[in-house]
Amino acid sequence: MEYRNTPHFIIKKNLQKSKNTGVYFSDVVTPDVLRDVCGLITGQADFTYQYVDNDYHDMFLETSYNKGRIAIMQYRNVVSYISFSEQEIGGRNSSVQSVPTAFNMYYNNSYPQKNLYYYFLNVEGNAETDYQILIYRLMNTIGFVFLNASPTLLQRINAFNSVEDIIFNRKINAGRNRSNNSTFITKSTSSEIEIYGKTYGANKYETSLMCYALANLWQPGQTIKLFEVLEGDLKELPASSLNVINQMGVIDVIPTDMTLEKIIYDKENSLRSPRFVLNLFNKLGNKHCALCNCEIPELIQGAHIWPVSAIKKAPALSLEQCLEYALDGENGLWLCENHHKMFDEGMLNFDHNGHLLLRNGIERRHMKFIDEITKYDVLPDEFLTGRFLWYLSQRTA
Ligand SMILES: [Zn+2]
C-alpha cells in the first residue's frame, strides 16, 4: 500500500440493487459524511476521496458492488475499513446483513496495519432495541470500534467477556420474543458449547456474527460446535463466512441435513439429533426443565414423549414418517437429567390435561425426594397442542 500523507477514501458507489432502486452508496456516504469520519479517526480535516465502479479492484477491494456497505480509508501506512449503518434501523435482519460481510473482508486481508470501524448514518427508527444492542455487543466483541455510538445510542456498548456472558444475554433477549429466534446458543450435557443456526436467508448473517464472537472468546479446553440447519437443498453458510470460521480454527462446523439425521436415527434412540433439539428450542425456548425449572444447560435434555425406541417398533410406518415423529419438536419436552430419567423409567407421566402422574408404589422416602425437586405438577397450556397430546397417547398406548 502506498504511504499517504493525507487521508484518502475509496468507496464503491453501487449497492447490490442500485440500478433498480436508484439508491447509490455515494448518495448516502457523501463527502460531508466522509469529513466527519476522517475527523473521528485521524483528527485531520483535509482528505481526498474517490467513488469507484464495480470493476475497480485493489489490494483491499475486489471487483464487485459495495459489499459490506464500506469505505476504505488509507492514511500513512494504515488502512481503515469503515462499515456504515442502514439509515432505517429496526428491521431485524436488514441492519445486520452487511456487518459480517464487512468483517469477512477485513479479516481475510493479510495487510497488518488495519482497523475496523462502524459509523451510524443519521438513522431513523429505534437503533437501540434489545436485539440491536445484542448485535452491537457482538460487533464490539469481534473488534468493531464505534465511531459515533454517542449520540446515536444512549447506552454504552460493551464487548462480551465470556461465552457464558453471550449465552446469558442471548437468553434474556430470546425470552422476550421467542418466535424471532433463529440462532440458539447453549451447552450440551457433555459441556460442549453448541450453536444451532439457520444458515440461509437473512439468518445466516446473525449466525455468522455469533460464531465469530464465540470464537473470539474461546478458551483452551472448550469445544464449540456449530450445527448448521440445512433445509432442502439450501446451502451452508456462505463460503466467505465458513472460510473465516475455519481460519479462526476453534469451531467444529457440522452440516445437519436429513442424511445425517437418518444415520443418527439408525444408530441410536436418544438425544443426539440436532434437529430435534432445534425444534425444541423453537417450541419451548431456552433449556429449562418443565418440572423443576432448572436452567443449567448441561443438565437439561430433550425428552421424547413418544420414545424413538417405540417409534421404531410401530407397525406400518415408513422411514420418513418415523423420522418426522422422531424430530418433531411437538414430540418433546425439556427435562433435567433427574426428571428425564424418571419419565423414561415410567415413574412419572402426564394425563391429557398435562397433569403430572406418579406411578403407584414408589417408596415413601423417594416420594419425599420427588416432591422436593418437583416444582410444577402441571404443564403449561401452551405445551398441550393436539400433536403433543397425540404423542402422549402413543406413549401410553
Ligand atoms: Zn427437573
Short mmCIF file of C-alpha atoms and ligand atoms in Angstrom, two decimals:
data_model
loop_
_atom_site.label_atom_id
_atom_site.label_comp_id
_atom_site.label_asym_id
_atom_site.label_seq_id
_atom_site.Cartn_x
_atom_site.Cartn_y
_atom_site.Cartn_z
CA MET A 1 0.00 0.00 0.00
CA GLU A 2 1.34 3.42 -0.86
CA TYR A 3 2.15 5.76 2.04
CA ARG A 4 -0.35 8.63 2.18
CA ASN A 5 0.19 11.91 3.98
CA THR A 6 -3.45 12.89 3.55
CA PRO A 7 -6.32 10.54 4.42
CA HIS A 8 -7.74 9.06 1.21
CA PHE A 9 -11.11 7.32 0.87
CA ILE A 10 -12.05 4.78 -1.81
CA ILE A 11 -15.73 3.90 -1.99
CA LYS A 12 -17.59 1.59 -4.32
CA LYS A 13 -20.54 3.67 -5.39
CA ASN A 14 -23.00 0.89 -6.29
CA LEU A 15 -25.04 -1.12 -3.85
CA GLN A 16 -26.33 -4.52 -4.88
CA LYS A 17 -29.51 -3.21 -6.47
CA SER A 18 -28.61 0.39 -7.22
CA LYS A 19 -29.72 0.15 -10.85
CA ASN A 20 -33.23 -0.86 -9.79
CA THR A 21 -33.62 1.27 -6.69
CA GLY A 22 -31.80 4.37 -7.87
CA VAL A 23 -30.10 4.49 -4.47
CA TYR A 24 -26.34 4.70 -4.72
CA PHE A 25 -23.93 4.36 -1.83
CA SER A 26 -22.32 7.59 -2.99
CA ASP A 27 -25.62 9.38 -2.28
CA VAL A 28 -25.62 8.01 1.25
CA VAL A 29 -21.97 8.28 2.21
CA THR A 30 -21.41 11.82 0.95
CA PRO A 31 -18.23 13.91 1.29
CA ASP A 32 -19.83 15.52 4.38
CA VAL A 33 -20.09 12.12 6.00
CA LEU A 34 -16.51 11.34 4.99
CA ARG A 35 -15.33 14.60 6.58
CA ASP A 36 -16.88 13.54 9.87
CA VAL A 37 -15.42 10.03 9.62
CA CYS A 38 -11.99 11.42 8.77
CA GLY A 39 -12.04 13.75 11.77
CA LEU A 40 -13.15 10.99 14.13
CA ILE A 41 -10.43 8.58 13.01
CA THR A 42 -7.47 10.84 12.25
CA GLY A 43 -8.27 14.24 13.75
CA GLN A 44 -7.49 15.66 10.30
CA ALA A 45 -9.78 18.00 8.37
CA ASP A 46 -8.19 17.54 4.94
CA PHE A 47 -8.85 14.43 2.95
CA THR A 48 -9.28 13.17 -0.60
CA TYR A 49 -11.77 10.66 -1.93
CA GLN A 50 -12.85 8.73 -4.98
CA TYR A 51 -16.06 6.87 -5.75
CA VAL A 52 -15.33 3.87 -7.94
CA ASP A 53 -17.28 1.48 -10.16
CA ASN A 54 -17.81 -2.25 -9.77
CA ASP A 55 -14.83 -3.17 -11.93
CA TYR A 56 -12.37 -1.30 -9.71
CA HIS A 57 -10.14 -3.53 -7.60
CA ASP A 58 -7.04 -3.15 -5.45
CA MET A 59 -5.49 -4.97 -2.50
CA PHE A 60 -8.48 -4.13 -0.29
CA LEU A 61 -11.42 -4.13 -2.69
CA GLU A 62 -12.44 -6.80 -5.13
CA THR A 63 -14.36 -6.46 -8.37
CA SER A 64 -17.93 -6.15 -7.12
CA TYR A 65 -20.64 -3.78 -6.00
CA ASN A 66 -20.25 -2.36 -2.47
CA LYS A 67 -20.48 -5.46 -0.34
CA GLY A 68 -20.44 -4.68 3.36
CA ARG A 69 -21.51 -1.05 2.98
CA ILE A 70 -17.92 0.01 3.46
CA ALA A 71 -15.47 2.75 2.71
CA ILE A 72 -11.73 2.12 2.71
CA MET A 73 -9.57 4.88 4.13
CA GLN A 74 -5.81 4.93 3.77
CA TYR A 75 -3.73 7.22 5.96
CA ARG A 76 0.02 6.97 6.39
CA ASN A 77 0.57 3.20 6.34
CA VAL A 78 -2.74 2.28 7.97
CA VAL A 79 -5.90 1.08 6.24
CA SER A 80 -9.29 1.57 7.86
CA TYR A 81 -12.39 -0.41 6.97
CA ILE A 82 -15.45 1.65 7.83
CA SER A 83 -18.83 -0.06 7.64
CA PHE A 84 -21.91 2.17 7.61
CA SER A 85 -25.30 1.50 9.19
CA GLU A 86 -28.53 1.45 7.29
CA GLN A 87 -30.47 4.69 7.52
CA GLU A 88 -33.54 2.88 8.71
CA ILE A 89 -32.82 0.67 11.67
CA GLY A 90 -35.42 -1.55 13.19
CA GLY A 91 -35.85 -4.29 10.64
CA ARG A 92 -34.39 -7.20 12.49
CA ASN A 93 -32.13 -8.53 9.84
CA SER A 94 -31.51 -5.72 7.42
CA SER A 95 -29.29 -3.89 9.86
CA VAL A 96 -27.14 -6.97 10.39
CA GLN A 97 -26.69 -8.03 6.79
CA SER A 98 -23.68 -6.03 5.79
CA VAL A 99 -21.76 -6.42 9.05
CA PRO A 100 -20.41 -9.98 8.65
CA THR A 101 -19.57 -9.18 5.03
CA ALA A 102 -17.53 -6.16 6.11
CA PHE A 103 -15.86 -8.24 8.79
CA ASN A 104 -15.04 -11.02 6.30
CA MET A 105 -13.31 -8.52 4.02
CA TYR A 106 -11.35 -7.07 6.91
CA TYR A 107 -10.43 -10.43 8.41
CA ASN A 108 -9.38 -12.04 5.14
CA ASN A 109 -6.98 -9.26 4.21
CA SER A 110 -3.48 -10.04 5.40
CA TYR A 111 -2.29 -6.43 5.42
CA PRO A 112 -1.16 -5.97 9.04
CA GLN A 113 -1.87 -2.28 9.75
CA LYS A 114 -5.64 -2.38 9.65
CA ASN A 115 -8.58 -1.11 11.70
CA LEU A 116 -12.28 -1.85 11.68
CA TYR A 117 -14.90 0.81 12.35
CA TYR A 118 -18.66 1.23 12.32
CA TYR A 119 -20.38 4.51 11.64
CA PHE A 120 -24.04 5.33 12.27
CA LEU A 121 -25.59 7.34 9.47
CA ASN A 122 -28.35 9.71 10.51
CA VAL A 123 -30.69 6.96 11.48
CA GLU A 124 -34.43 6.85 11.59
CA GLY A 125 -36.16 4.39 13.87
CA ASN A 126 -35.03 2.86 17.11
CA ALA A 127 -31.37 1.89 16.90
CA GLU A 128 -31.44 0.71 20.46
CA THR A 129 -33.77 -2.27 20.64
CA ASP A 130 -32.60 -5.20 22.77
CA TYR A 131 -31.83 -7.06 19.59
CA GLN A 132 -29.75 -4.23 18.16
CA ILE A 133 -27.81 -3.88 21.39
CA LEU A 134 -27.03 -7.59 21.28
CA ILE A 135 -25.73 -7.19 17.74
CA TYR A 136 -23.60 -4.14 18.65
CA ARG A 137 -22.11 -6.02 21.58
CA LEU A 138 -21.26 -8.95 19.30
CA MET A 139 -19.67 -6.49 16.87
CA ASN A 140 -17.65 -4.92 19.64
CA THR A 141 -16.54 -8.38 20.75
CA ILE A 142 -15.05 -9.11 17.33
CA GLY A 143 -13.25 -5.79 17.11
CA PHE A 144 -15.55 -3.19 15.61
CA VAL A 145 -14.90 0.27 17.00
CA PHE A 146 -17.99 2.50 17.00
CA LEU A 147 -17.04 5.91 15.71
CA ASN A 148 -20.19 7.77 16.72
CA ALA A 149 -22.13 5.49 19.07
CA SER A 150 -22.72 8.63 21.07
CA PRO A 151 -25.02 10.48 20.40
CA THR A 152 -26.85 7.83 18.34
CA LEU A 153 -27.08 5.43 21.27
CA LEU A 154 -27.88 6.39 24.83
CA GLN A 155 -26.23 3.39 26.39
CA ARG A 156 -22.63 2.31 26.27
CA ILE A 157 -21.81 -0.72 24.16
CA ASN A 158 -19.62 -3.23 25.96
CA ALA A 159 -17.98 -6.27 24.45
CA PHE A 160 -18.99 -9.63 25.86
CA ASN A 161 -16.33 -11.02 28.17
CA SER A 162 -17.09 -14.74 28.02
CA VAL A 163 -19.04 -17.37 26.15
CA GLU A 164 -21.34 -17.66 29.18
CA ASP A 165 -21.94 -13.91 29.00
CA ILE A 166 -23.25 -14.32 25.45
CA ILE A 167 -25.40 -17.35 26.34
CA PHE A 168 -26.91 -15.47 29.27
CA ASN A 169 -27.67 -12.31 27.30
CA ARG A 170 -28.97 -14.23 24.33
CA LYS A 171 -31.35 -15.92 26.74
CA ILE A 172 -32.70 -12.64 28.05
CA ASN A 173 -33.13 -11.46 24.50
CA ALA A 174 -34.78 -14.67 23.37
CA GLY A 175 -37.20 -14.71 26.28
CA ARG A 176 -38.89 -11.55 25.10
CA ASN A 177 -39.57 -12.69 21.60
CA ARG A 178 -39.08 -16.38 21.11
CA SER A 179 -40.72 -16.50 17.70
CA ASN A 180 -37.98 -14.26 16.39
CA ASN A 181 -35.27 -16.73 17.17
CA SER A 182 -33.09 -18.22 14.56
CA THR A 183 -29.82 -18.86 16.36
CA PHE A 184 -29.62 -20.64 19.70
CA ILE A 185 -26.53 -20.95 21.86
CA THR A 186 -26.40 -23.45 24.67
CA LYS A 187 -24.28 -26.07 26.39
CA SER A 188 -24.77 -29.79 25.94
CA THR A 189 -24.84 -32.37 28.72
CA SER A 190 -21.19 -33.00 27.89
CA SER A 191 -20.46 -29.29 28.46
CA GLU A 192 -19.80 -28.55 24.81
CA ILE A 193 -20.87 -25.14 23.57
CA GLU A 194 -23.43 -25.59 20.83
CA ILE A 195 -24.73 -23.13 18.28
CA TYR A 196 -27.87 -24.06 16.38
CA GLY A 197 -28.15 -21.77 13.45
CA LYS A 198 -30.08 -21.44 10.26
CA THR A 199 -27.54 -20.78 7.59
CA TYR A 200 -29.64 -19.41 4.76
CA GLY A 201 -31.65 -16.29 4.13
CA ALA A 202 -31.16 -13.37 6.46
CA ASN A 203 -30.39 -15.66 9.40
CA LYS A 204 -27.00 -16.54 8.02
CA TYR A 205 -25.71 -13.08 8.97
CA GLU A 206 -26.74 -13.46 12.57
CA THR A 207 -25.33 -16.97 12.79
CA SER A 208 -22.00 -15.81 11.32
CA LEU A 209 -21.72 -12.98 13.81
CA MET A 210 -22.48 -15.25 16.78
CA CYS A 211 -19.81 -17.69 15.60
CA TYR A 212 -17.16 -15.01 15.22
CA ALA A 213 -17.86 -13.66 18.70
CA LEU A 214 -17.83 -17.10 20.31
CA ALA A 215 -14.59 -18.00 18.52
CA ASN A 216 -13.08 -14.76 19.82
CA LEU A 217 -13.94 -15.68 23.38
CA TRP A 218 -12.89 -19.30 23.12
CA GLN A 219 -10.77 -20.62 25.98
CA PRO A 220 -8.46 -23.65 25.87
CA GLY A 221 -10.38 -26.79 26.75
CA GLN A 222 -13.68 -25.52 25.36
CA THR A 223 -15.38 -27.29 22.47
CA ILE A 224 -17.66 -25.23 20.23
CA LYS A 225 -19.91 -26.84 17.65
CA LEU A 226 -21.98 -25.11 15.02
CA PHE A 227 -24.91 -27.20 13.85
CA GLU A 228 -25.88 -25.77 10.51
CA VAL A 229 -29.55 -26.35 9.96
CA LEU A 230 -29.89 -27.05 6.27
CA GLU A 231 -33.26 -27.24 4.63
CA GLY A 232 -33.92 -28.91 1.31
CA ASP A 233 -31.04 -28.14 -0.97
CA LEU A 234 -30.34 -24.84 0.73
CA LYS A 235 -26.70 -24.19 1.26
CA GLU A 236 -24.40 -23.99 4.18
CA LEU A 237 -23.15 -20.64 5.40
CA PRO A 238 -21.64 -18.52 2.62
CA ALA A 239 -18.14 -19.65 1.68
CA SER A 240 -16.66 -16.35 2.90
CA SER A 241 -18.13 -16.87 6.38
CA LEU A 242 -17.15 -20.54 6.56
CA ASN A 243 -13.68 -19.55 5.48
CA VAL A 244 -13.38 -17.09 8.39
CA ILE A 245 -14.75 -19.64 10.87
CA ASN A 246 -12.27 -22.22 9.63
CA GLN A 247 -9.38 -19.79 9.89
CA MET A 248 -10.39 -18.94 13.45
CA GLY A 249 -9.97 -22.65 13.96
CA VAL A 250 -11.98 -23.33 17.12
CA ILE A 251 -15.49 -24.15 15.88
CA ASP A 252 -16.45 -27.56 14.50
CA VAL A 253 -18.95 -26.96 11.73
CA ILE A 254 -21.48 -29.76 11.39
CA PRO A 255 -23.93 -29.55 8.49
CA THR A 256 -27.12 -31.27 9.59
CA ASP A 257 -29.13 -32.44 6.65
CA MET A 258 -31.58 -35.36 6.62
CA THR A 259 -28.83 -37.77 5.63
CA LEU A 260 -27.10 -37.10 8.95
CA GLU A 261 -30.42 -37.37 10.79
CA LYS A 262 -31.08 -40.79 9.22
CA ILE A 263 -27.68 -42.02 10.39
CA ILE A 264 -28.34 -40.79 13.93
CA TYR A 265 -31.82 -42.32 13.88
CA ASP A 266 -30.50 -45.70 12.74
CA LYS A 267 -27.73 -45.75 15.31
CA GLU A 268 -29.39 -44.55 18.46
CA ASN A 269 -32.67 -43.94 20.19
CA SER A 270 -31.62 -40.95 22.12
CA LEU A 271 -30.60 -37.39 22.23
CA ARG A 272 -28.14 -36.71 19.52
CA SER A 273 -30.43 -35.30 16.86
CA PRO A 274 -29.58 -31.62 16.21
CA ARG A 275 -32.93 -31.09 14.51
CA PHE A 276 -34.91 -32.42 17.42
CA VAL A 277 -33.00 -30.10 19.74
CA LEU A 278 -33.51 -27.14 17.41
CA ASN A 279 -37.23 -27.90 17.12
CA LEU A 280 -37.47 -27.99 20.92
CA PHE A 281 -35.76 -24.61 21.11
CA ASN A 282 -38.26 -23.25 18.63
CA LYS A 283 -41.24 -24.59 20.56
CA LEU A 284 -40.10 -24.25 24.15
CA GLY A 285 -37.47 -21.56 24.18
CA ASN A 286 -34.21 -21.94 26.03
CA LYS A 287 -33.41 -25.04 28.05
CA HIS A 288 -35.35 -25.26 31.30
CA CYS A 289 -36.83 -28.33 32.96
CA ALA A 290 -40.64 -28.39 32.60
CA LEU A 291 -40.96 -29.85 36.10
CA CYS A 292 -38.39 -28.06 38.23
CA ASN A 293 -37.37 -25.08 36.07
CA CYS A 294 -33.68 -25.98 36.34
CA GLU A 295 -31.90 -23.80 33.75
CA ILE A 296 -28.39 -25.25 33.94
CA PRO A 297 -27.99 -26.18 30.27
CA GLU A 298 -25.55 -29.02 30.96
CA LEU A 299 -28.30 -30.76 32.98
CA ILE A 300 -31.17 -30.33 30.53
CA GLN A 301 -32.06 -32.85 27.85
CA GLY A 302 -34.65 -33.09 25.13
CA ALA A 303 -37.02 -35.85 26.26
CA HIS A 304 -39.17 -37.62 23.69
CA ILE A 305 -42.83 -38.05 24.56
CA TRP A 306 -43.27 -40.93 22.15
CA PRO A 307 -39.83 -42.52 22.53
CA VAL A 308 -37.73 -43.19 19.45
CA SER A 309 -37.36 -46.83 20.50
CA ALA A 310 -41.17 -47.16 20.40
CA ILE A 311 -41.47 -45.28 17.10
CA LYS A 312 -39.06 -47.79 15.60
CA LYS A 313 -41.29 -50.68 16.70
CA ALA A 314 -44.54 -49.11 15.48
CA PRO A 315 -46.02 -51.14 12.64
CA ALA A 316 -46.59 -49.82 9.12
CA LEU A 317 -44.58 -46.60 9.34
CA SER A 318 -42.25 -45.53 6.56
CA LEU A 319 -38.76 -44.36 7.47
CA GLU A 320 -39.81 -40.82 6.51
CA GLN A 321 -42.75 -40.93 8.92
CA CYS A 322 -40.57 -42.34 11.69
CA LEU A 323 -38.04 -39.57 11.19
CA GLU A 324 -40.76 -36.94 11.21
CA TYR A 325 -42.02 -38.18 14.58
CA ALA A 326 -38.52 -38.54 16.00
CA LEU A 327 -37.54 -34.99 15.04
CA ASP A 328 -40.81 -33.20 15.78
CA GLY A 329 -40.50 -30.54 18.48
CA GLU A 330 -44.11 -31.31 19.46
CA ASN A 331 -42.88 -34.75 20.49
CA GLY A 332 -40.70 -33.45 23.26
CA LEU A 333 -40.08 -31.58 26.48
CA TRP A 334 -37.03 -30.11 28.14
CA LEU A 335 -36.36 -32.13 31.28
CA CYS A 336 -33.43 -32.16 33.67
CA GLU A 337 -31.49 -35.40 33.98
CA ASN A 338 -33.40 -36.42 37.12
CA HIS A 339 -36.86 -35.83 35.68
CA HIS A 340 -35.92 -37.27 32.30
CA LYS A 341 -34.72 -40.50 33.90
CA MET A 342 -37.89 -40.76 35.99
CA PHE A 343 -40.00 -40.12 32.89
CA ASP A 344 -38.17 -42.80 30.90
CA GLU A 345 -38.41 -45.26 33.80
CA GLY A 346 -42.17 -44.74 33.96
CA MET A 347 -42.08 -43.27 37.45
CA LEU A 348 -43.85 -40.21 36.16
CA ASN A 349 -46.17 -39.41 33.27
CA PHE A 350 -48.82 -36.86 32.24
CA ASP A 351 -52.56 -37.09 31.71
CA HIS A 352 -54.27 -35.44 28.75
CA ASN A 353 -54.66 -32.20 30.71
CA GLY A 354 -50.93 -32.07 31.29
CA HIS A 355 -51.21 -33.03 34.97
CA LEU A 356 -48.29 -34.90 36.45
CA LEU A 357 -48.97 -38.53 37.33
CA LEU A 358 -46.73 -40.55 39.62
CA ARG A 359 -46.58 -44.32 39.43
CA ASN A 360 -48.22 -46.22 42.24
CA GLY A 361 -45.93 -47.95 44.64
CA ILE A 362 -42.98 -45.58 44.71
CA GLU A 363 -41.32 -45.83 48.10
CA ARG A 364 -42.31 -43.11 50.53
CA ARG A 365 -38.78 -41.85 51.10
CA HIS A 366 -38.41 -41.45 47.31
CA MET A 367 -41.78 -39.75 47.08
CA LYS A 368 -40.50 -37.17 49.54
CA PHE A 369 -37.45 -36.50 47.35
CA ILE A 370 -39.54 -36.31 44.17
CA ASP A 371 -41.86 -33.91 45.91
CA GLU A 372 -38.94 -31.73 46.92
CA ILE A 373 -37.39 -31.49 43.46
CA THR A 374 -40.65 -31.13 41.53
CA LYS A 375 -41.89 -27.58 41.37
CA TYR A 376 -44.80 -27.92 38.93
CA ASP A 377 -47.47 -30.61 38.78
CA VAL A 378 -48.99 -29.45 35.51
CA LEU A 379 -47.53 -28.49 32.13
CA PRO A 380 -48.22 -25.00 30.75
CA ASP A 381 -51.28 -24.84 28.48
CA GLU A 382 -49.17 -23.73 25.54
CA PHE A 383 -47.36 -27.09 25.55
CA LEU A 384 -50.59 -29.04 25.18
CA THR A 385 -51.13 -28.88 21.46
CA GLY A 386 -53.10 -31.50 19.57
CA ARG A 387 -49.93 -33.09 18.30
CA PHE A 388 -48.32 -33.12 21.75
CA LEU A 389 -51.37 -34.91 23.16
CA TRP A 390 -51.35 -37.35 20.27
CA TYR A 391 -47.73 -38.26 21.04
CA LEU A 392 -48.70 -38.66 24.67
CA SER A 393 -51.45 -41.09 23.68
CA GLN A 394 -48.93 -43.05 21.60
CA ARG A 395 -46.63 -43.22 24.62
CA THR A 396 -49.27 -44.65 26.86
CA ALA A 397 -50.88 -46.88 24.22
ZN ZN B 1 -36.22 -31.17 36.54
#
